[in-house]
mmCIF file of C-alpha atoms and ligand atoms in Angstrom:
data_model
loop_
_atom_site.group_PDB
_atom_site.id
_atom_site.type_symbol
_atom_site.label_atom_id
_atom_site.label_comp_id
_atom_site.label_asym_id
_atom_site.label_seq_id
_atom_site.Cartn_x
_atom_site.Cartn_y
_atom_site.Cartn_z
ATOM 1 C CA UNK A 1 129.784 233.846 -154.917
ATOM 2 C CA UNK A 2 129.372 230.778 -157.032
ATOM 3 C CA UNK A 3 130.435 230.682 -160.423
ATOM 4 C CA UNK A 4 127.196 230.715 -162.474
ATOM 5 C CA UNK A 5 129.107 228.208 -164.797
ATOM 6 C CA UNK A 6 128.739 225.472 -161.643
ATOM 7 C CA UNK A 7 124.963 225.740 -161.345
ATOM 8 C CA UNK A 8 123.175 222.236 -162.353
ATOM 9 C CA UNK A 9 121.987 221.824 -166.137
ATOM 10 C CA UNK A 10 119.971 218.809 -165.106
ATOM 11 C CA UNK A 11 117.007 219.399 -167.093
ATOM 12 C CA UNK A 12 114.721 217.487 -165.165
ATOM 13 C CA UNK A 13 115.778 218.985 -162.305
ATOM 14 C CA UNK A 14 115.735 222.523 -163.541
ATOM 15 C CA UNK A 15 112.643 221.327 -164.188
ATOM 16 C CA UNK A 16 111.470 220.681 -160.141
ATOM 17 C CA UNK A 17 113.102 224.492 -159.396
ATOM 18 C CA UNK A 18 110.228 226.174 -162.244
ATOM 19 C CA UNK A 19 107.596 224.050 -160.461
ATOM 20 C CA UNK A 20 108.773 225.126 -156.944
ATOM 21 C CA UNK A 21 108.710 228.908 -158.362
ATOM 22 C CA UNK A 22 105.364 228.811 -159.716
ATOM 23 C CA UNK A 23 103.899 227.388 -156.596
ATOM 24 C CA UNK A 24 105.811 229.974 -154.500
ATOM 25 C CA UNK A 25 104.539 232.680 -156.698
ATOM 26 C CA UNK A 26 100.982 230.736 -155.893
ATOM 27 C CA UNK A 27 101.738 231.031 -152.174
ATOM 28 C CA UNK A 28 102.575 234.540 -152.220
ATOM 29 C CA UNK A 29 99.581 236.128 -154.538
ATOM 30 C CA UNK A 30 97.078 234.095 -151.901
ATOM 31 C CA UNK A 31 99.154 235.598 -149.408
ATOM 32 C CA UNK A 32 98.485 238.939 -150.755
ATOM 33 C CA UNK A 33 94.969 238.890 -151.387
ATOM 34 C CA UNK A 34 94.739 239.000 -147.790
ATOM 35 C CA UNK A 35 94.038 242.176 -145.830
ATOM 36 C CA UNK A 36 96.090 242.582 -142.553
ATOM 37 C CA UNK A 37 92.817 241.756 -140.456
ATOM 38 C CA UNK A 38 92.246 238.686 -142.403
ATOM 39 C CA UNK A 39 95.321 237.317 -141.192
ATOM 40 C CA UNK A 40 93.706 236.698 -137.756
ATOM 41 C CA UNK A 41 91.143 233.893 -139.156
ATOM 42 C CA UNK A 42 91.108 230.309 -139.396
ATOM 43 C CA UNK A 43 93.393 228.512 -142.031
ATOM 44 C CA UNK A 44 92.236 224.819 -142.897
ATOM 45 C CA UNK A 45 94.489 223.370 -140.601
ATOM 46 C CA UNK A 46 92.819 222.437 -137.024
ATOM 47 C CA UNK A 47 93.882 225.085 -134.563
ATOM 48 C CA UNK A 48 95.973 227.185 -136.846
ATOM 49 C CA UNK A 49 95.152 230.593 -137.879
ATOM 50 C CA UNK A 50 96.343 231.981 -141.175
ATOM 51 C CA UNK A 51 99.000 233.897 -138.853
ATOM 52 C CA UNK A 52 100.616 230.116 -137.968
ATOM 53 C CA UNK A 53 100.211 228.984 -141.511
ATOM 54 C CA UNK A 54 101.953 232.082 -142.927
ATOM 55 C CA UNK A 55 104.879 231.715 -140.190
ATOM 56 C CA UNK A 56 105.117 227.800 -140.856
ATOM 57 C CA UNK A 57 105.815 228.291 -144.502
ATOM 58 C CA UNK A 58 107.952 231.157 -143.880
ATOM 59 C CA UNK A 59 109.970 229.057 -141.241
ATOM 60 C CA UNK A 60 109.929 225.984 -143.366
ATOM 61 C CA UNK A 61 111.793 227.700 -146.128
ATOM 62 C CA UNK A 62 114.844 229.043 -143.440
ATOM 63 C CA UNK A 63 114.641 225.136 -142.819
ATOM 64 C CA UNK A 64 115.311 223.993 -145.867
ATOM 65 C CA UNK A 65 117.588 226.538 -146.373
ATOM 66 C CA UNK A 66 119.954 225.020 -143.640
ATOM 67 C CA UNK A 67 120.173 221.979 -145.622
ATOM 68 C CA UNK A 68 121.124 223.503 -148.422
ATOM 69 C CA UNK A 69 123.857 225.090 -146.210
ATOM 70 C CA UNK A 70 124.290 220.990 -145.168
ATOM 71 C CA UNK A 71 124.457 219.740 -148.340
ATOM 72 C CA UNK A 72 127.094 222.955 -149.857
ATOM 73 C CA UNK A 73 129.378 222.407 -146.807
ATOM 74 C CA UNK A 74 129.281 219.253 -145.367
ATOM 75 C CA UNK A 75 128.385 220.564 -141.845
ATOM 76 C CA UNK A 76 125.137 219.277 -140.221
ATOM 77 C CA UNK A 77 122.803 222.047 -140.072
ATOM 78 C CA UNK A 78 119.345 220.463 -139.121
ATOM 79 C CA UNK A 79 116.083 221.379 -140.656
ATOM 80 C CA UNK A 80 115.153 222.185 -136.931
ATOM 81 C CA UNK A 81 116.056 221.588 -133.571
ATOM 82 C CA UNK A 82 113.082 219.845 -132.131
ATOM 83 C CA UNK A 83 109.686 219.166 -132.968
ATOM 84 C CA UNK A 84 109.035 221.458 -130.028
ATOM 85 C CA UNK A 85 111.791 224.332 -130.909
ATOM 86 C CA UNK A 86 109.561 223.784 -134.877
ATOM 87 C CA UNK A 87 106.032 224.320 -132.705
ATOM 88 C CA UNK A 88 107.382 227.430 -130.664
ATOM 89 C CA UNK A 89 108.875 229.311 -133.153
ATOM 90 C CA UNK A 90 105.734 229.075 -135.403
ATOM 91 C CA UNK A 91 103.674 230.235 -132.110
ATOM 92 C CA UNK A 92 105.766 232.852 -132.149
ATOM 93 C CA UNK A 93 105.887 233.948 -135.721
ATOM 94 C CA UNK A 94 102.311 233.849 -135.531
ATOM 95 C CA UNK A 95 102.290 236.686 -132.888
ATOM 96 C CA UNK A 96 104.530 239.069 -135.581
ATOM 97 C CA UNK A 97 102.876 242.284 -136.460
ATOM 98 C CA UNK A 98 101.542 241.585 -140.437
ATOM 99 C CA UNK A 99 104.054 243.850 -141.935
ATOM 100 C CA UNK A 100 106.438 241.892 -140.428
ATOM 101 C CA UNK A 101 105.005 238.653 -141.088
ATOM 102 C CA UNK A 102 105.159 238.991 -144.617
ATOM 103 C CA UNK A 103 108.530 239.997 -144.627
ATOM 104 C CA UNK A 104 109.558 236.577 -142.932
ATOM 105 C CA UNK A 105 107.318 234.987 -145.855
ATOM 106 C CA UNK A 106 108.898 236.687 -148.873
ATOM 107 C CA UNK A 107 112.428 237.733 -147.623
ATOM 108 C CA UNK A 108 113.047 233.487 -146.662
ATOM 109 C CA UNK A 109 111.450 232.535 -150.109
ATOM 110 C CA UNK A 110 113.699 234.720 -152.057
ATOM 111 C CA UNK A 111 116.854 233.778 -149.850
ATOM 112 C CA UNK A 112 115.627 229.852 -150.271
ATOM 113 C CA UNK A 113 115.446 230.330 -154.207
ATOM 114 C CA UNK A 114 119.071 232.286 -154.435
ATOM 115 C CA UNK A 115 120.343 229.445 -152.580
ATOM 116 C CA UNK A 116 119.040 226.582 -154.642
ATOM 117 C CA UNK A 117 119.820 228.602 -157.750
ATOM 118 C CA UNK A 118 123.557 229.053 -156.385
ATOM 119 C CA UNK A 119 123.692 224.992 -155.472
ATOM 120 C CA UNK A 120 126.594 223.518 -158.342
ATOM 121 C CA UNK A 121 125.802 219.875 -159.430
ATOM 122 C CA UNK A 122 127.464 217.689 -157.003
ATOM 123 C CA UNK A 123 125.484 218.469 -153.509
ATOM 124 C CA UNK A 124 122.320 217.643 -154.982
ATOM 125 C CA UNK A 125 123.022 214.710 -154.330
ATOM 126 C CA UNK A 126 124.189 214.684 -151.258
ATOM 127 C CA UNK A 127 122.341 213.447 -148.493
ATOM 128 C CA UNK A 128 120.319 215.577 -145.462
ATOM 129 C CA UNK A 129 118.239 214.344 -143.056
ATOM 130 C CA UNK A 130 114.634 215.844 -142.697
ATOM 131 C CA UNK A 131 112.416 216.550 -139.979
ATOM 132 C CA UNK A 132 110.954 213.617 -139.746
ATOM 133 C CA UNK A 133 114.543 212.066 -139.485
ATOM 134 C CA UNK A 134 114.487 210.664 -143.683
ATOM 135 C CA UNK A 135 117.592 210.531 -145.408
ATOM 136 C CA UNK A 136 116.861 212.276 -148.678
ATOM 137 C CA UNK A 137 119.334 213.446 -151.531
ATOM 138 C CA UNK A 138 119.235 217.306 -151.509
ATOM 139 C CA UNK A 139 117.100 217.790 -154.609
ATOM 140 C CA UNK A 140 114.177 215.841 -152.854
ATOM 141 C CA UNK A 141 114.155 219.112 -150.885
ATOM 142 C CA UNK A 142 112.861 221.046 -154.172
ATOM 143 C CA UNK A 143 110.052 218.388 -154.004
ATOM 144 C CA UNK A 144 109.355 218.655 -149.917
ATOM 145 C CA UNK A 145 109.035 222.757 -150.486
ATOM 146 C CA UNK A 146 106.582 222.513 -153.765
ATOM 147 C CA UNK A 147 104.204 220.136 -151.318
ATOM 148 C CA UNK A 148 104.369 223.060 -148.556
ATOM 149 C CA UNK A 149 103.390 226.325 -150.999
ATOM 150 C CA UNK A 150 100.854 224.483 -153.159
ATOM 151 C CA UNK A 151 98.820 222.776 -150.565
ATOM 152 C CA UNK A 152 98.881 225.525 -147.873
ATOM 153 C CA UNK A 153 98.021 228.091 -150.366
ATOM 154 C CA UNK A 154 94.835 225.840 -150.298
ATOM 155 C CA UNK A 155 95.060 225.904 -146.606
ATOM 156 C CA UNK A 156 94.896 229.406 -146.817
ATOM 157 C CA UNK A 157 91.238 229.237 -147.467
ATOM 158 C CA UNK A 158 90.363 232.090 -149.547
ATOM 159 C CA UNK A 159 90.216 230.871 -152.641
ATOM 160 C CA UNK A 160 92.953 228.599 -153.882
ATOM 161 C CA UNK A 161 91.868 225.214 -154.531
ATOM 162 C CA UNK A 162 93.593 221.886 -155.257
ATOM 163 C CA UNK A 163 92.292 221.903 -158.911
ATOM 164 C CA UNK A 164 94.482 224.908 -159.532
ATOM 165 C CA UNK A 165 97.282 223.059 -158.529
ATOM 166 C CA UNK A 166 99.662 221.523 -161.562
ATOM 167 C CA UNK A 167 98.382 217.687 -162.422
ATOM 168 C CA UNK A 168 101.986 216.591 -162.334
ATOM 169 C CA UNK A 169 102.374 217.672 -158.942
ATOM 170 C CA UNK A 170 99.270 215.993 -157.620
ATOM 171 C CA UNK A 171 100.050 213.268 -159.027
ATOM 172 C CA UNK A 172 103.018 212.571 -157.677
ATOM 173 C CA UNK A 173 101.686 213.967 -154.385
ATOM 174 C CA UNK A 174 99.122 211.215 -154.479
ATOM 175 C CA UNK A 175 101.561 208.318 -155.352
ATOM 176 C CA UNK A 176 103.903 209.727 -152.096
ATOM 177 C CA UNK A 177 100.631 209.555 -149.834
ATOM 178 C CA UNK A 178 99.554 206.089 -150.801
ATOM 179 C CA UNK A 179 103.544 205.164 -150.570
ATOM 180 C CA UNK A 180 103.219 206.589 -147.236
ATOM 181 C CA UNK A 181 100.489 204.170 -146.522
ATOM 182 C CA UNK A 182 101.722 201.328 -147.725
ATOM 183 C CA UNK A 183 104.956 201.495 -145.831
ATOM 184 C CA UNK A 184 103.178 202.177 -142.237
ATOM 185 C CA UNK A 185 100.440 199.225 -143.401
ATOM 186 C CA UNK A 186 98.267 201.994 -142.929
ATOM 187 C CA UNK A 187 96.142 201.616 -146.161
ATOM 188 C CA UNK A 188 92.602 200.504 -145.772
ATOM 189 C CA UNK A 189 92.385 198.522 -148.443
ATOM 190 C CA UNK A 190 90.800 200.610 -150.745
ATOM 191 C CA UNK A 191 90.407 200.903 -153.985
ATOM 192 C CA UNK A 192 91.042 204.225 -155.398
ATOM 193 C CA UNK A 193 89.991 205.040 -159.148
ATOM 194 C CA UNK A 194 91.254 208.367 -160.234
ATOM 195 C CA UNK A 195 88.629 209.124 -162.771
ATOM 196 C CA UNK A 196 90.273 210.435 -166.519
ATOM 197 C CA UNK A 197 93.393 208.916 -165.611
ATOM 198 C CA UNK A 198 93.711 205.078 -166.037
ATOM 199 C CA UNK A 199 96.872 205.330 -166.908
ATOM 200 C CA UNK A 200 97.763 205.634 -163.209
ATOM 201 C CA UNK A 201 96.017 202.302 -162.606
ATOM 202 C CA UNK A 202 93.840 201.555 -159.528
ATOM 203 C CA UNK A 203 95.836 202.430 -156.230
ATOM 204 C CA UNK A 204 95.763 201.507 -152.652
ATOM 205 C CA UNK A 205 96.053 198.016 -151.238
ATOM 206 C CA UNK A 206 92.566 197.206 -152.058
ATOM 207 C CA UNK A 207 93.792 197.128 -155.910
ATOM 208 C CA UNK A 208 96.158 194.155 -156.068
ATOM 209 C CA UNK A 209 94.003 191.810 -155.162
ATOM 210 C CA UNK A 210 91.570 190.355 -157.857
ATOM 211 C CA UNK A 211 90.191 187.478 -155.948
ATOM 212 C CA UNK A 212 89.212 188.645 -152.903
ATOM 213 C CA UNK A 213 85.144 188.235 -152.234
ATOM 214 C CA UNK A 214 84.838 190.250 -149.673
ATOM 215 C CA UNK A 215 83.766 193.806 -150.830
ATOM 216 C CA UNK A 216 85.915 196.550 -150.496
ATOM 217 C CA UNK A 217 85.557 200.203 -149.975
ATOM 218 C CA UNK A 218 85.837 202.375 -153.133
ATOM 219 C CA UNK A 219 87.143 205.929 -153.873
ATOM 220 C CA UNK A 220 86.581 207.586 -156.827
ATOM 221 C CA UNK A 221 87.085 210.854 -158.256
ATOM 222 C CA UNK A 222 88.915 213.591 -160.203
ATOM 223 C CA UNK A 223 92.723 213.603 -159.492
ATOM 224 C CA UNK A 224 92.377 216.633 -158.020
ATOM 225 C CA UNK A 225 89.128 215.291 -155.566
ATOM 226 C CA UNK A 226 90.924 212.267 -154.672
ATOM 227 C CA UNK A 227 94.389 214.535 -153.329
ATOM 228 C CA UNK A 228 92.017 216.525 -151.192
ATOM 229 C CA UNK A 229 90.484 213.577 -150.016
ATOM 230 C CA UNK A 230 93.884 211.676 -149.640
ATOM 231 C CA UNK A 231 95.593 214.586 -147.975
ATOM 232 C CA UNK A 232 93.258 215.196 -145.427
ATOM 233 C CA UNK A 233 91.465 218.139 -146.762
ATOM 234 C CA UNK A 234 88.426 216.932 -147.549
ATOM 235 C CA UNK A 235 86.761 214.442 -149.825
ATOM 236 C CA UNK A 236 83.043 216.477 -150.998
ATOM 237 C CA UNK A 237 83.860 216.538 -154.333
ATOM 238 C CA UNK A 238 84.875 212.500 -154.847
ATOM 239 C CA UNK A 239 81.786 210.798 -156.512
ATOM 240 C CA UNK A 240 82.219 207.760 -154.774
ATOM 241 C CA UNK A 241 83.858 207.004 -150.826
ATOM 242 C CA UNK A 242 82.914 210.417 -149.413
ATOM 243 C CA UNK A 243 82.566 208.675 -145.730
ATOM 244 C CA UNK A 244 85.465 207.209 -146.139
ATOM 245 C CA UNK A 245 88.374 208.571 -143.708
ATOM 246 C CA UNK A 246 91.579 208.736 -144.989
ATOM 247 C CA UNK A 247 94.381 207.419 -143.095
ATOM 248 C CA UNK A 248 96.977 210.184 -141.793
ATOM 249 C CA UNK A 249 99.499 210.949 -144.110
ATOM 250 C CA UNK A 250 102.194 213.225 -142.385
HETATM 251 ZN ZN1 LIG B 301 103.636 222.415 -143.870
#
């Protein structure tokens, strides 16, 4: 038991653990709206059923879990232990009868939450290493788990959309994709105008450079359009770059 007296007052951090909760409560009423035989259809991800999807995120929160359980006693507990251990437990968790697939979804949730909650200040800081082998402090972890139930309740694909998701979020979704670019040298050179919002400036390599004459592809659109677009999950609803393809993010 930890000593509720221990538990972080960081406000902004608190903060990142309300977020995290309202997209998990997201996650889960998509979830529910589903009827046992939906759970056999395609999710928006290429060759993964809603079954996969709904194992993934249930899987993903054990995983983050065990760096919690890293960070709180200094003993390496990786998020998983391959790629390939990752990929075969999903396959399997995909094969669970529903009743029991929703369990895993909820019952690692809840356990994930308690064990944030129960966190006291100083391993928040500490560092983990996640899947893709990134040193992070332990409260990016908050962040890495409100990507996974906001986006794949969109994934989901019956009815959740990327507008319903919180602009604060996609926003600093889309500044950690184009990041992501422009670390791998990845980024086209576009130009991406996020339409309402010049405060955020013009992004992507294309927009720091003035005095080039050569024309450059332009993207354009609501914050929301231009996540889908930049995430990989489509880019219909941008009102200018719809051919263009995004580079891969993840
Ligand atoms: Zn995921």
């Amino acid at each position: 038991m930890v000593d509720k007296s221990d538990r972080t007052r960081d406000p902004g951090l608190l903060d990142e653990l309300l977020t995290v909760r309202r997209g998990t409560a997201f996650w889960h009423r998509a979830v529910d709206t589903l009827d046992d035989d939906e759970l056999d259809a395609p999710s928006l991800l290429e060759g993964w059923t809603r079954r996969h999807l709904i194992a993934h995120v249930g899987y993903n929160a054990r995983a983050i879990g065990r760096l919690v359980l890293w960070a709180n006693t200094d003993e390496e507990h990786p998020m998983y232990a391959s790629p390939e251990e990752r990929n075969r437990e999903i396959d399997l968790g995909a094969t669970l009868p529903a009743r029991a697939l929703r369990h895993l979804n909820h019952h690692a949730a809840v356990s994930l939450d308690v064990e944030w909650r129960d966190t006291p200040e100083e391993p928040w800081s500490y560092r983990v290493k996640t899947a893709q082998g990134r040193l992070v402090p332990l409260r990016e972890t908050v962040w890495m788990r409100t990507r996974e139930v906001w986006l794949h309740a969109v994934d989901l694909d019956n009815g959740a959309r990327v507008a319903d998701v919180p602009e604060h979020v996609l926003e600093r979704l889309l500044g950690d994709i184009v990041g992501v670019w422009a670390k791998r040298d990845t980024d086209p050179g576009l130009a991406i105008h996020v339409e309402g919002r010049a405060d955020l400036g013009v992004l992507g390599a294309g927009a720091d450079d003035p005095g080039e004459t050569a024309p450059k592809e332009t993207v354009r659109g609501d914050l929301p359009a231009v996540v889908s677009w930049a995430s990989g999950r489509g880019g219909d609803r941008l009102t200018e770059g719809v051919e263009v393809v995004p580079p891969r993010w993840l």
